PDB file of C-alpha atoms and ligand atoms in Angstrom:
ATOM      1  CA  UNK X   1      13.965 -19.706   1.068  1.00 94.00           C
ATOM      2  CA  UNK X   2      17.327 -21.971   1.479  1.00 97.00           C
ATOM      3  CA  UNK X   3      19.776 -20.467   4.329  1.00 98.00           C
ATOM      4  CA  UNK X   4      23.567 -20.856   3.318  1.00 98.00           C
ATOM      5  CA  UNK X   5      25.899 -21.541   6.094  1.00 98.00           C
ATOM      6  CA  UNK X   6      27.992 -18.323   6.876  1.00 97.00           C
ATOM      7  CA  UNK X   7      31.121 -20.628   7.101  1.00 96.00           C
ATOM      8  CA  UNK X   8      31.009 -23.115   3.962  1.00 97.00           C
ATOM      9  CA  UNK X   9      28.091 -21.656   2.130  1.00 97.00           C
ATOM     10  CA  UNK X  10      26.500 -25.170   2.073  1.00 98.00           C
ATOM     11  CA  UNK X  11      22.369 -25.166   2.750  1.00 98.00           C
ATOM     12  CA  UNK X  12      21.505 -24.946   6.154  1.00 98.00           C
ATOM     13  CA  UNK X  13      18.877 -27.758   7.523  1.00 98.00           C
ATOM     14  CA  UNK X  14      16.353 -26.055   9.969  1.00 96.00           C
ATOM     15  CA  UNK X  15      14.998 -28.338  13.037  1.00 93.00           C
ATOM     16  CA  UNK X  16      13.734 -26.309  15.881  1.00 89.00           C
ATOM     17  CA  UNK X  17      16.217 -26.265  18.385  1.00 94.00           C
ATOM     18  CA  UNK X  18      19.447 -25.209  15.816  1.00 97.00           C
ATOM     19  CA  UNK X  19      20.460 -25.032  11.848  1.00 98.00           C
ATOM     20  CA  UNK X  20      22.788 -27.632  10.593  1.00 98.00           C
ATOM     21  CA  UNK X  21      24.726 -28.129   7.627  1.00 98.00           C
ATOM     22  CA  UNK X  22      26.361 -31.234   5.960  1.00 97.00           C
ATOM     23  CA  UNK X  23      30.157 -30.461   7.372  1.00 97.00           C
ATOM     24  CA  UNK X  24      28.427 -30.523  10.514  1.00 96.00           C
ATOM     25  CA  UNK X  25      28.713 -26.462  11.404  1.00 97.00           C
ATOM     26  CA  UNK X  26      25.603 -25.567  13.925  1.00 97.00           C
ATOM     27  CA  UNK X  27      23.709 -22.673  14.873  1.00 97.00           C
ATOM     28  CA  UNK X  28      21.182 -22.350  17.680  1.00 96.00           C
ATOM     29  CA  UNK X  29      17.573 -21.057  16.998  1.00 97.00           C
ATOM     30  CA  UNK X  30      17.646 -18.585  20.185  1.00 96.00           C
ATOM     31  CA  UNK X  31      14.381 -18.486  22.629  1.00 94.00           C
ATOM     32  CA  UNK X  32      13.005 -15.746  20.407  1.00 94.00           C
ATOM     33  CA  UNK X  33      13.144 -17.305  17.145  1.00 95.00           C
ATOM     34  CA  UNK X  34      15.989 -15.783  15.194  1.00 97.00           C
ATOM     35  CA  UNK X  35      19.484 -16.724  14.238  1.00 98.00           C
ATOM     36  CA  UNK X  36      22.995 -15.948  15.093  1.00 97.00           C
ATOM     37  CA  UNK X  37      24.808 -16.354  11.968  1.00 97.00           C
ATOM     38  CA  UNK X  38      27.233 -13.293  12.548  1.00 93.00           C
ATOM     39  CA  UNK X  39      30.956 -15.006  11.993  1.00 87.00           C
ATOM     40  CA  UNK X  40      33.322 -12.879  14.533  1.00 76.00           C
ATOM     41  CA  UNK X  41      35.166 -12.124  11.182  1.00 80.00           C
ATOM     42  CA  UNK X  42      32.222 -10.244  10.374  1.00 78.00           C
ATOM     43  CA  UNK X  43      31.899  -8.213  13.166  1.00 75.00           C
ATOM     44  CA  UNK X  44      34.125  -4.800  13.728  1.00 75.00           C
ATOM     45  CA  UNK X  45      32.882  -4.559  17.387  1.00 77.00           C
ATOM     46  CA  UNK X  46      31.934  -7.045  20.064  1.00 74.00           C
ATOM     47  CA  UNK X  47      28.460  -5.790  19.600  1.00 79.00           C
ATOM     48  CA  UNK X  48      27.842  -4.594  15.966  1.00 82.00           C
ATOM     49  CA  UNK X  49      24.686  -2.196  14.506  1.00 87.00           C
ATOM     50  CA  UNK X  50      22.557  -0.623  16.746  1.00 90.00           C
ATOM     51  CA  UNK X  51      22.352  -1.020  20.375  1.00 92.00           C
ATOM     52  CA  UNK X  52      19.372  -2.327  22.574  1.00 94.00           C
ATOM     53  CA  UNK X  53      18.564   1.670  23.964  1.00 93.00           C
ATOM     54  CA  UNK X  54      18.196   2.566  19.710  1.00 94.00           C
ATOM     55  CA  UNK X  55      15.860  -0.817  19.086  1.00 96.00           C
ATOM     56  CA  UNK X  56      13.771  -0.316  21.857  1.00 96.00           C
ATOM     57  CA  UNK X  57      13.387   3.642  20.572  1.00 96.00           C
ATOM     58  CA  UNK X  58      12.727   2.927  17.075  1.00 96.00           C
ATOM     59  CA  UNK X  59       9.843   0.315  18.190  1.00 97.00           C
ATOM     60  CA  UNK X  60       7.846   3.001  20.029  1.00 97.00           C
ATOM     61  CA  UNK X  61       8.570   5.557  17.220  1.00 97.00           C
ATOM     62  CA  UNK X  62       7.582   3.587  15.252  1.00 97.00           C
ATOM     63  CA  UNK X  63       4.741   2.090  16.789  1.00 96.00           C
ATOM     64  CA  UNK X  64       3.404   5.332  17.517  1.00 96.00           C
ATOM     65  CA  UNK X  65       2.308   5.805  13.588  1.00 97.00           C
ATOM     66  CA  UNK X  66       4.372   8.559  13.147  1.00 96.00           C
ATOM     67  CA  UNK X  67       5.920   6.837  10.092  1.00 98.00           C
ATOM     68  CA  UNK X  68       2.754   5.532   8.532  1.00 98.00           C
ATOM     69  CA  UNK X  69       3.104   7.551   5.374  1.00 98.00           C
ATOM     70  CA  UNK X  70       6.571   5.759   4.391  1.00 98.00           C
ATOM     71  CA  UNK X  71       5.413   2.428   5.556  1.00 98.00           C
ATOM     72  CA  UNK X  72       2.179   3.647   3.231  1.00 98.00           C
ATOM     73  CA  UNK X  73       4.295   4.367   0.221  1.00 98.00           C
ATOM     74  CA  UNK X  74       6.230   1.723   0.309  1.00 98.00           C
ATOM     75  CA  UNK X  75       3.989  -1.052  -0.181  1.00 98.00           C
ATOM     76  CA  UNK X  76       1.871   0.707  -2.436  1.00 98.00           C
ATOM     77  CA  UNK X  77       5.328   1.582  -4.182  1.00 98.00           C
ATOM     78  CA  UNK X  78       6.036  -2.485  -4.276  1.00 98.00           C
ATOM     79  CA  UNK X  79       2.165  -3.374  -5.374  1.00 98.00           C
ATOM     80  CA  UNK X  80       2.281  -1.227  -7.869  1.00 98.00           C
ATOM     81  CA  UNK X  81       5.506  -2.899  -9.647  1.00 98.00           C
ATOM     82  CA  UNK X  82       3.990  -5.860  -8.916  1.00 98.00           C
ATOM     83  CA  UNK X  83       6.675  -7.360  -7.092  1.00 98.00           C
ATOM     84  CA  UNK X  84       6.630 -10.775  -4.936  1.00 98.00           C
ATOM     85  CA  UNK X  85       8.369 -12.540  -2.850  1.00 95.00           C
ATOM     86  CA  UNK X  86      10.791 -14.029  -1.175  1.00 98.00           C
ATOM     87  CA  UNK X  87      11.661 -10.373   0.359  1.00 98.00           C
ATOM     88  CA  UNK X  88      15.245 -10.484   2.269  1.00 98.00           C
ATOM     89  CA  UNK X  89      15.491  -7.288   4.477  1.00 98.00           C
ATOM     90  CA  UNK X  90      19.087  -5.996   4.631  1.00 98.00           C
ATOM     91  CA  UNK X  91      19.429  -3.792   7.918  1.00 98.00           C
ATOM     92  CA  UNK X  92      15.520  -4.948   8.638  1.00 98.00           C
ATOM     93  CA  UNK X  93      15.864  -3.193  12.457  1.00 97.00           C
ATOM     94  CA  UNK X  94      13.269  -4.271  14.310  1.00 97.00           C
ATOM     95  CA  UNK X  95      11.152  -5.394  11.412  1.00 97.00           C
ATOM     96  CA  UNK X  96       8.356  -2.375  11.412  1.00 97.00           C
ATOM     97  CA  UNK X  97       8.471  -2.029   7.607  1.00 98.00           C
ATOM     98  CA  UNK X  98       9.641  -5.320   6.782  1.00 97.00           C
ATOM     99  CA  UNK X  99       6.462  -7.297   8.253  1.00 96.00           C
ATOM    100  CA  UNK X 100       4.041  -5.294   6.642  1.00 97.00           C
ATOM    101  CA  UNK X 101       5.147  -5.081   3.420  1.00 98.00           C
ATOM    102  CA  UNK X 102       5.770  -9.630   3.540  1.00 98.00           C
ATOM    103  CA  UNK X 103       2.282  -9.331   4.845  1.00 97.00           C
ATOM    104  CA  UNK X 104       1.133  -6.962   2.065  1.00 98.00           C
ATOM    105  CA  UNK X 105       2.231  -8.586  -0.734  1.00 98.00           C
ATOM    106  CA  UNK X 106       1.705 -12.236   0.848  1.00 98.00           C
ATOM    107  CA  UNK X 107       4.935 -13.136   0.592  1.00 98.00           C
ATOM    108  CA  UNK X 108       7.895 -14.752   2.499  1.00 98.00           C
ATOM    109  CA  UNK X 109      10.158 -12.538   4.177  1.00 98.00           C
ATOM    110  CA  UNK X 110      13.726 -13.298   5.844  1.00 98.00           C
ATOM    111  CA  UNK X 111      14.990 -10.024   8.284  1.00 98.00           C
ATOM    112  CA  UNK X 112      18.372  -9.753   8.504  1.00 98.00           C
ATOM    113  CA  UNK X 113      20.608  -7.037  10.938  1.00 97.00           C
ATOM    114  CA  UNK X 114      24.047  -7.014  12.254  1.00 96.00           C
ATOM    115  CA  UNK X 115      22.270  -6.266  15.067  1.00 96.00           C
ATOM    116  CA  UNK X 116      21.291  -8.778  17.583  1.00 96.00           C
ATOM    117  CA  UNK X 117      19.142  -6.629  19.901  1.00 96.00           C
ATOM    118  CA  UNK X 118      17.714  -5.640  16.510  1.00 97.00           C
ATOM    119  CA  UNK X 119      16.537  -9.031  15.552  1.00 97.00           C
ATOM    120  CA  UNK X 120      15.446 -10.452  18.675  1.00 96.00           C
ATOM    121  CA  UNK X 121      13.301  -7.511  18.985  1.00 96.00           C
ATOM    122  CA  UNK X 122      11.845  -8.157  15.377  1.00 97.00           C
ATOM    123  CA  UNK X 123      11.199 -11.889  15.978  1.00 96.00           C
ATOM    124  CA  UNK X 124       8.701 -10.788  18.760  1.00 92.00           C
ATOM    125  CA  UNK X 125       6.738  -8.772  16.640  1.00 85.00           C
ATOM    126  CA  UNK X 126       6.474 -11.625  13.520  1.00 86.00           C
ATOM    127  CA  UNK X 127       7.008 -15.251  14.381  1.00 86.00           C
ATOM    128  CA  UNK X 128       6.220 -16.453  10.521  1.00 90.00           C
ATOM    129  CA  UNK X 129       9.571 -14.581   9.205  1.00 97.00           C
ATOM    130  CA  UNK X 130      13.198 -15.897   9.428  1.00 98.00           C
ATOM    131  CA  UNK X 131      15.423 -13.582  11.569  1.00 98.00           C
ATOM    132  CA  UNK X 132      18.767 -13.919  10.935  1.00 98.00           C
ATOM    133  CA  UNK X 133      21.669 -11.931  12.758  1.00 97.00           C
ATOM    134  CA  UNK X 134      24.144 -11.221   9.686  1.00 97.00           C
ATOM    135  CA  UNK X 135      25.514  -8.697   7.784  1.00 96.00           C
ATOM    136  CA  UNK X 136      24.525  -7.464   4.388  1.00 97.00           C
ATOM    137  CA  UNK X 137      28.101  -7.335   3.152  1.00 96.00           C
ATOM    138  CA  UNK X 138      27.776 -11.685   2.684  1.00 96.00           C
ATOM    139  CA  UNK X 139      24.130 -12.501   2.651  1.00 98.00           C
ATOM    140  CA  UNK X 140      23.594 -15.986   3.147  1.00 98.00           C
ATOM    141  CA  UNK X 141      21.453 -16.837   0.500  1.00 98.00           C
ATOM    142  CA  UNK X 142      21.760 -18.755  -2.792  1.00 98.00           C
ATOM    143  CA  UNK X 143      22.156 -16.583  -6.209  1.00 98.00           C
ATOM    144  CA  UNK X 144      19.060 -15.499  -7.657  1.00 98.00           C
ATOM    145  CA  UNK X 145      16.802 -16.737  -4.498  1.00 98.00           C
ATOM    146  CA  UNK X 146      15.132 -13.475  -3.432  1.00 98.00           C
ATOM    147  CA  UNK X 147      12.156 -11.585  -5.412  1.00 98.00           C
ATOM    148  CA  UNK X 148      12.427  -8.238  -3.550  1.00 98.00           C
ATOM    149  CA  UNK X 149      15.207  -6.737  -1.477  1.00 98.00           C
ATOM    150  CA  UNK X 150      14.423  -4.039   0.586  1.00 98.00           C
ATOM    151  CA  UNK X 151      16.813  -1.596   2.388  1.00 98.00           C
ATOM    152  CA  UNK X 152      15.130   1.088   4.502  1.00 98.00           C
ATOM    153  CA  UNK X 153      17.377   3.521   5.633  1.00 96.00           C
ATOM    154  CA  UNK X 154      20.285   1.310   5.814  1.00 96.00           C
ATOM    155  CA  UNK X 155      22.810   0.130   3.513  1.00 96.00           C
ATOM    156  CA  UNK X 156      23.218  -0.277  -0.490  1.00 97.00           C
ATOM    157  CA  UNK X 157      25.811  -2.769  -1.673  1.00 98.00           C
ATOM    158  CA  UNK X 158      25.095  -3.277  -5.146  1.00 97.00           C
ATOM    159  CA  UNK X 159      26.687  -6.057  -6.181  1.00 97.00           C
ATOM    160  CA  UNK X 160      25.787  -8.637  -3.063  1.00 98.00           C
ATOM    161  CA  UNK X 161      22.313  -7.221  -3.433  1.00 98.00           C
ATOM    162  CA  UNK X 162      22.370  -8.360  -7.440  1.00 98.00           C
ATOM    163  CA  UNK X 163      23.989 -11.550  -6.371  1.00 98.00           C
ATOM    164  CA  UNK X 164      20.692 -12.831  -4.702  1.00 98.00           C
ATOM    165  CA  UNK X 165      18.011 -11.289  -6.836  1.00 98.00           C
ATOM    166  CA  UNK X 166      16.840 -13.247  -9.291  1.00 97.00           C
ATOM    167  CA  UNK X 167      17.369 -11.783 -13.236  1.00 96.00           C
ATOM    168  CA  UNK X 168      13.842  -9.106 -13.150  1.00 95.00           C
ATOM    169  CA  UNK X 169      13.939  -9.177  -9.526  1.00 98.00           C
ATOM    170  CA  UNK X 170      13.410  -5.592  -7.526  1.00 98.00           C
ATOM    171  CA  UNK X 171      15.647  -3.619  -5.044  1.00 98.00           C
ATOM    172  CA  UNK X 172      13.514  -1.103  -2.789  1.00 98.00           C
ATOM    173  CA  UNK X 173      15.563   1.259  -1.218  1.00 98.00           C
ATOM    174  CA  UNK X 174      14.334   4.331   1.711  1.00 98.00           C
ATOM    175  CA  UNK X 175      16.973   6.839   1.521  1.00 97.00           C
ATOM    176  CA  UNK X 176      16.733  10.325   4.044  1.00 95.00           C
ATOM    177  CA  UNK X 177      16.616  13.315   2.073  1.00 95.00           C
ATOM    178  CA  UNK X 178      18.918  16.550   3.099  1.00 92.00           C
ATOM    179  CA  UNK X 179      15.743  18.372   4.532  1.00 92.00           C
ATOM    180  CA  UNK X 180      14.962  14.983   6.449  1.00 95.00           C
ATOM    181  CA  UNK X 181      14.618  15.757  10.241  1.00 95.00           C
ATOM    182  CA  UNK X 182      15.461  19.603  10.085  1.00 94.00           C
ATOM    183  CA  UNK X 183      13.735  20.213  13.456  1.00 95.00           C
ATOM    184  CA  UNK X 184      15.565  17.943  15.609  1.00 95.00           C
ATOM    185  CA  UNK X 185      18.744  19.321  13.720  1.00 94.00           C
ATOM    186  CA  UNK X 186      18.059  22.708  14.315  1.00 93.00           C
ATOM    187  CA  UNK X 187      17.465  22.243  18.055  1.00 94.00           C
ATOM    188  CA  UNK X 188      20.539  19.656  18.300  1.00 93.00           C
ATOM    189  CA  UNK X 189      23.219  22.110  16.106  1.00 93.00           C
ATOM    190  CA  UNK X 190      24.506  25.331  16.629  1.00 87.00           C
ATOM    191  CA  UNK X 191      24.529  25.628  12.743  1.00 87.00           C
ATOM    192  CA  UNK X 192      23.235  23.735   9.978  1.00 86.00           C
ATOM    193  CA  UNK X 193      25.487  22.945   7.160  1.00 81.00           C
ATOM    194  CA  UNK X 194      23.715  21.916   4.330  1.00 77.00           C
ATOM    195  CA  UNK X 195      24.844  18.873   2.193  1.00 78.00           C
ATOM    196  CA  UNK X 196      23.596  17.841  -1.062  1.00 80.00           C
ATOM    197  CA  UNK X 197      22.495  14.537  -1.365  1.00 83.00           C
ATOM    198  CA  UNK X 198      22.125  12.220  -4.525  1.00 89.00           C
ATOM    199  CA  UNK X 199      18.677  11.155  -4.119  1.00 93.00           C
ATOM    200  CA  UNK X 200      18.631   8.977  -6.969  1.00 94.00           C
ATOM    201  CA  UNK X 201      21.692   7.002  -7.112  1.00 95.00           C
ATOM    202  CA  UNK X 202      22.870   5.086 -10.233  1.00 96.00           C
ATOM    203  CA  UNK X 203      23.286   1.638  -9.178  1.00 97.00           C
ATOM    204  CA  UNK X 204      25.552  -0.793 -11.526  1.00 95.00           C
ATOM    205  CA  UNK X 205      23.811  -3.924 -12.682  1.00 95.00           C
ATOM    206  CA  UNK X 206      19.752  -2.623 -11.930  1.00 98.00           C
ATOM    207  CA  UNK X 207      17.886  -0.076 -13.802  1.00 98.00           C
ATOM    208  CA  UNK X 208      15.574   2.894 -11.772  1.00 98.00           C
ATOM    209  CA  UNK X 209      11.966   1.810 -12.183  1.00 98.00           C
ATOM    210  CA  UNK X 210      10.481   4.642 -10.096  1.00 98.00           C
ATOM    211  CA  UNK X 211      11.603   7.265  -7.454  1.00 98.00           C
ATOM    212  CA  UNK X 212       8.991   8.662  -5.211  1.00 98.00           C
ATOM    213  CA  UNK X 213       9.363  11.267  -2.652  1.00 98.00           C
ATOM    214  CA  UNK X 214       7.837  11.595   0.544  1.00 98.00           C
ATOM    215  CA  UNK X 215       7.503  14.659   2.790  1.00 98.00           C
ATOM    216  CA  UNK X 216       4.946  15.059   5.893  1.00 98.00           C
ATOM    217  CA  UNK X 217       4.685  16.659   8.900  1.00 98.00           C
ATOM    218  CA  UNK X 218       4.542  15.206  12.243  1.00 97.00           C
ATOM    219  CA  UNK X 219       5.028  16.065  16.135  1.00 97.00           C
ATOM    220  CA  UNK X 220       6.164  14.384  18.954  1.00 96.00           C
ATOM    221  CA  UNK X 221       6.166  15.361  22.616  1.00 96.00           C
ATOM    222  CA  UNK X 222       7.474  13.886  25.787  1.00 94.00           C
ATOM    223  CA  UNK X 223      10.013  10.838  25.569  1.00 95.00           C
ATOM    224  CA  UNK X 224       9.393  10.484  21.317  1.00 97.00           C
ATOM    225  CA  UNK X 225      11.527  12.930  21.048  1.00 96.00           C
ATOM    226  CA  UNK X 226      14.609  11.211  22.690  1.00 96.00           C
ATOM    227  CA  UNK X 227      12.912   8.221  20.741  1.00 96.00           C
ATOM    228  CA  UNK X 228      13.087  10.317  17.157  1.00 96.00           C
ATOM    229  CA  UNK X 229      16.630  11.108  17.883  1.00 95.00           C
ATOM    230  CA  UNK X 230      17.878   7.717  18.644  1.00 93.00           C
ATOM    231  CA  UNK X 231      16.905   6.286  15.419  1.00 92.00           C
ATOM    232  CA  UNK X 232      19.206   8.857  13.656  1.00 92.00           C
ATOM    233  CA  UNK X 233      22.932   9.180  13.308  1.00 88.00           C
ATOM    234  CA  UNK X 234      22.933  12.444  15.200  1.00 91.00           C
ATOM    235  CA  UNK X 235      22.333   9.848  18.032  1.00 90.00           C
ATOM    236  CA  UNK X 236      25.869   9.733  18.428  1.00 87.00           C
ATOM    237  CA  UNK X 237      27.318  12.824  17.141  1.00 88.00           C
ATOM    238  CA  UNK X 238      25.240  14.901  19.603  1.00 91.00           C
ATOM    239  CA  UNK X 239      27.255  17.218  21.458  1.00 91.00           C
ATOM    240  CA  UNK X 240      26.523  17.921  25.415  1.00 93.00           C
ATOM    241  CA  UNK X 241      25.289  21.618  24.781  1.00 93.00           C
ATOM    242  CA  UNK X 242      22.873  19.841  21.886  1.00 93.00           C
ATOM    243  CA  UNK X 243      21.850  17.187  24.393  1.00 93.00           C
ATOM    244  CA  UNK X 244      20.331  19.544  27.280  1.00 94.00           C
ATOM    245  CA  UNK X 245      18.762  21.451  24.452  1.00 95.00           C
ATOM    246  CA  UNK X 246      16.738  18.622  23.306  1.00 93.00           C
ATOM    247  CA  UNK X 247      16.391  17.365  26.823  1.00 93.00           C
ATOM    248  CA  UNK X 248      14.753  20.749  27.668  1.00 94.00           C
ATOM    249  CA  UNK X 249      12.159  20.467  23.918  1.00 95.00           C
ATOM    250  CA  UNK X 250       8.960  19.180  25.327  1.00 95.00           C
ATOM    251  CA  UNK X 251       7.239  19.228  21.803  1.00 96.00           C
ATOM    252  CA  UNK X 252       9.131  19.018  18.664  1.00 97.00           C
ATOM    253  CA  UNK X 253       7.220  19.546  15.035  1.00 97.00           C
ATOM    254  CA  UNK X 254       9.308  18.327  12.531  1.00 97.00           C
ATOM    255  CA  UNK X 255       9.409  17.142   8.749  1.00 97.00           C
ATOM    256  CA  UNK X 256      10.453  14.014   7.439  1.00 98.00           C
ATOM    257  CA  UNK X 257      11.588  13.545   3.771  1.00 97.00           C
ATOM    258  CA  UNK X 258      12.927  10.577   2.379  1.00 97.00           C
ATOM    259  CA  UNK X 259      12.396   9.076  -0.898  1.00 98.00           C
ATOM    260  CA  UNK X 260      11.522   5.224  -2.304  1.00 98.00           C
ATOM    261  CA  UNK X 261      13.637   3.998  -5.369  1.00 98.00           C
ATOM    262  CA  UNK X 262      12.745   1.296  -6.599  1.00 98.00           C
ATOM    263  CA  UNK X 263      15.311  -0.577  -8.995  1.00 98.00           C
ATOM    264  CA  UNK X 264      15.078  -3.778 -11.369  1.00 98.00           C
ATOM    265  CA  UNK X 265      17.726  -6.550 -11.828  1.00 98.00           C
ATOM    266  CA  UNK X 266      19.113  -5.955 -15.321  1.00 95.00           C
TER     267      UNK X 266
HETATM  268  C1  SAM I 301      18.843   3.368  10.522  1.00 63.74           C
HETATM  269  S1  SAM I 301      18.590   1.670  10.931  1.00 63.74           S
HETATM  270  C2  SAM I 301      17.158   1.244   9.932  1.00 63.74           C
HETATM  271  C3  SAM I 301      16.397   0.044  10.436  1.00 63.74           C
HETATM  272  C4  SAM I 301      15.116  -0.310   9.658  1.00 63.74           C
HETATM  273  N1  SAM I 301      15.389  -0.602   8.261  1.00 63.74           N
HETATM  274  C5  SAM I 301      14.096   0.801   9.771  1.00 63.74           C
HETATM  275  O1  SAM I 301      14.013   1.626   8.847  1.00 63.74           O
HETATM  276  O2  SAM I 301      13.383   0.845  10.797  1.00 63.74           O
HETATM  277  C6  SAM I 301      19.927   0.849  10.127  1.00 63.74           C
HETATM  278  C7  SAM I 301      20.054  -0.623  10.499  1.00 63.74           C
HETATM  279  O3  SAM I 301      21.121  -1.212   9.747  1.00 63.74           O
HETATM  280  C8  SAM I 301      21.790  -2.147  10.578  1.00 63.74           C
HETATM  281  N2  SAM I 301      23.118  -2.401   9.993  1.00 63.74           N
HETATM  282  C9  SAM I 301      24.226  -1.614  10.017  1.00 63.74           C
HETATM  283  N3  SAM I 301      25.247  -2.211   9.348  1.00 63.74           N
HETATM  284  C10 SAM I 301      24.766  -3.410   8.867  1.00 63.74           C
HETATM  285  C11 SAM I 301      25.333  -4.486   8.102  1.00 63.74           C
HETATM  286  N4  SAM I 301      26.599  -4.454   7.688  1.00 63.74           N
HETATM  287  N5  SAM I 301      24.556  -5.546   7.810  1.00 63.74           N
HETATM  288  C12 SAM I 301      23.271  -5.602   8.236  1.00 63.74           C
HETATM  289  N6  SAM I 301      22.681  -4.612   8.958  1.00 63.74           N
HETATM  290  C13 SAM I 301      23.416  -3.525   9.279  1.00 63.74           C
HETATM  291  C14 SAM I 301      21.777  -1.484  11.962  1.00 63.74           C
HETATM  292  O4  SAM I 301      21.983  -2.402  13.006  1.00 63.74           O
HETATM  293  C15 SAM I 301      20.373  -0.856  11.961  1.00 63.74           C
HETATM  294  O5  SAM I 301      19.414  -1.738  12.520  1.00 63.74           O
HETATM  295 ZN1   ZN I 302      28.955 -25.170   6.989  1.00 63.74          ZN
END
């Protein structure tokens, strides 16, 4: 899939060592095989998305197979619709879900995160995808270049996300449910305050094609659960009182719930 330069939006050559394109704007392929194309424009802190302690926990949570079932569901979710590639990522994380659902459906994938630790990390796992550091808000692809977008439990921007599908083209998104995580809530807050969620959100310019919910039942014990709660947002509203609670939770059974909608391109 053609790269745009973040600057000009001109295509991007690719030689090993850096990414070039005709006004003569550069970008160095980094040791580990992704891109820097963050502009500082782009970024509201001097190190955007999540940080290198909350990549390194998501990759043993989710190495540990914990997650399986979502991973599970979503490529059968994608199979199922039939969709292909190129996939493009948006808030790919260390690339757990992205790299086996491009090597599911045999098809080319591009990873993009605002976060650098995020992508370096993802680059080690799968050296046949393009990493890019970026952010979702100006994806630097052409129009209508990418198949499937995918968005696990990250962002939704409609309209960029249309921009780059091509017309019939799919938009997989993972959202967390409201019962999503209620152990580690109920250990981390003095009360729970329950908020309704729109599961199902109407998106301007695609169509719903499916919704499927998922719900298990997992454990974790020892240093997963720090792991489990640095992958969520409670990460850093966590108060001190919450902290030594879950410091002092050995074992931790808990529920996930999310669900997969998948979307067409109108
Ligand atoms: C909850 S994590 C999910 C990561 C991955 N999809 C997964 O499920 O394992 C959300 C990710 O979105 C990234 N992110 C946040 N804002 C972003 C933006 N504007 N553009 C691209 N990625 C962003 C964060 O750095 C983080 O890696
Ligand atoms: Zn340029």
């Amino acid at each position: 899939m053609q790269i745009l330069c973040p600057i000009c939006r001109e295509v991007l050559a690719r030689t090993p060592g850096a990414w070039r394109c005709e006004k003569g704007h550069s970008f160095d392929v980094a040791r580990q095989g992704y891109v820097n194309l963050l502009l500082v424009q782009n970024k509201h802190s001097l190190h955007p998305g999540d940080t290198k302690e909350q990549v390194l926990a998501r990759r043993a949570f989710l190495d540990s197979g914990c997650y399986q079932p979502i991973l599970d569901a979503v490529c059968q979710t994608a199979l199922r619709h039939g969709c292909t590639g190129p996939i493009l990522d948006a808030g790919c994380g260390e690339g757990y879900y992205s790299s086996r659902l491009a090597e599911a459906l045999g098809a080319q994938l591009v990873g993009l995160d605002i976060s650098k630790e995020a992508v370096r990390c993802a680059a080690s796992r799968h050296k046949d995808a393009t990493w890019l550091c970026a952010t979702a808000a100006h994806l630097p692809v052409p129009d209508g270049s990418v198949g499937l977008l995918s968005s696990l439990f990250a962002l939704t921007l409609p309209e960029e996300f249309s921009r780059v599908l091509r017309p019939g083209g799919f938009y997989l998104q993972v959202l967390a449910m409201a019962d999503h995580l209620l152990g580690l809530k109920s250990v981390i807050y003095e009360e729970l305050t329950h908020k309704e969620k729109d599961s199902v959100p109407t998106l301007p310019g695609f169509t719903l094609e499916e919704s499927v919910p998922v719900r298990f039942s997992f454990t974790v014990e020892g240093a997963q659960v720090q792991n489990l709660l640095a992958m969520t947002p409670h990460y850093y509203r966590i108060s001190k009182e919450g902290a030594r609670r879950l410091a002092q939770t050995q074992t931790l059974r808990d529920t996930a719930s999310c669900v997969i909608n998948l979307y067409r391109k109108n």
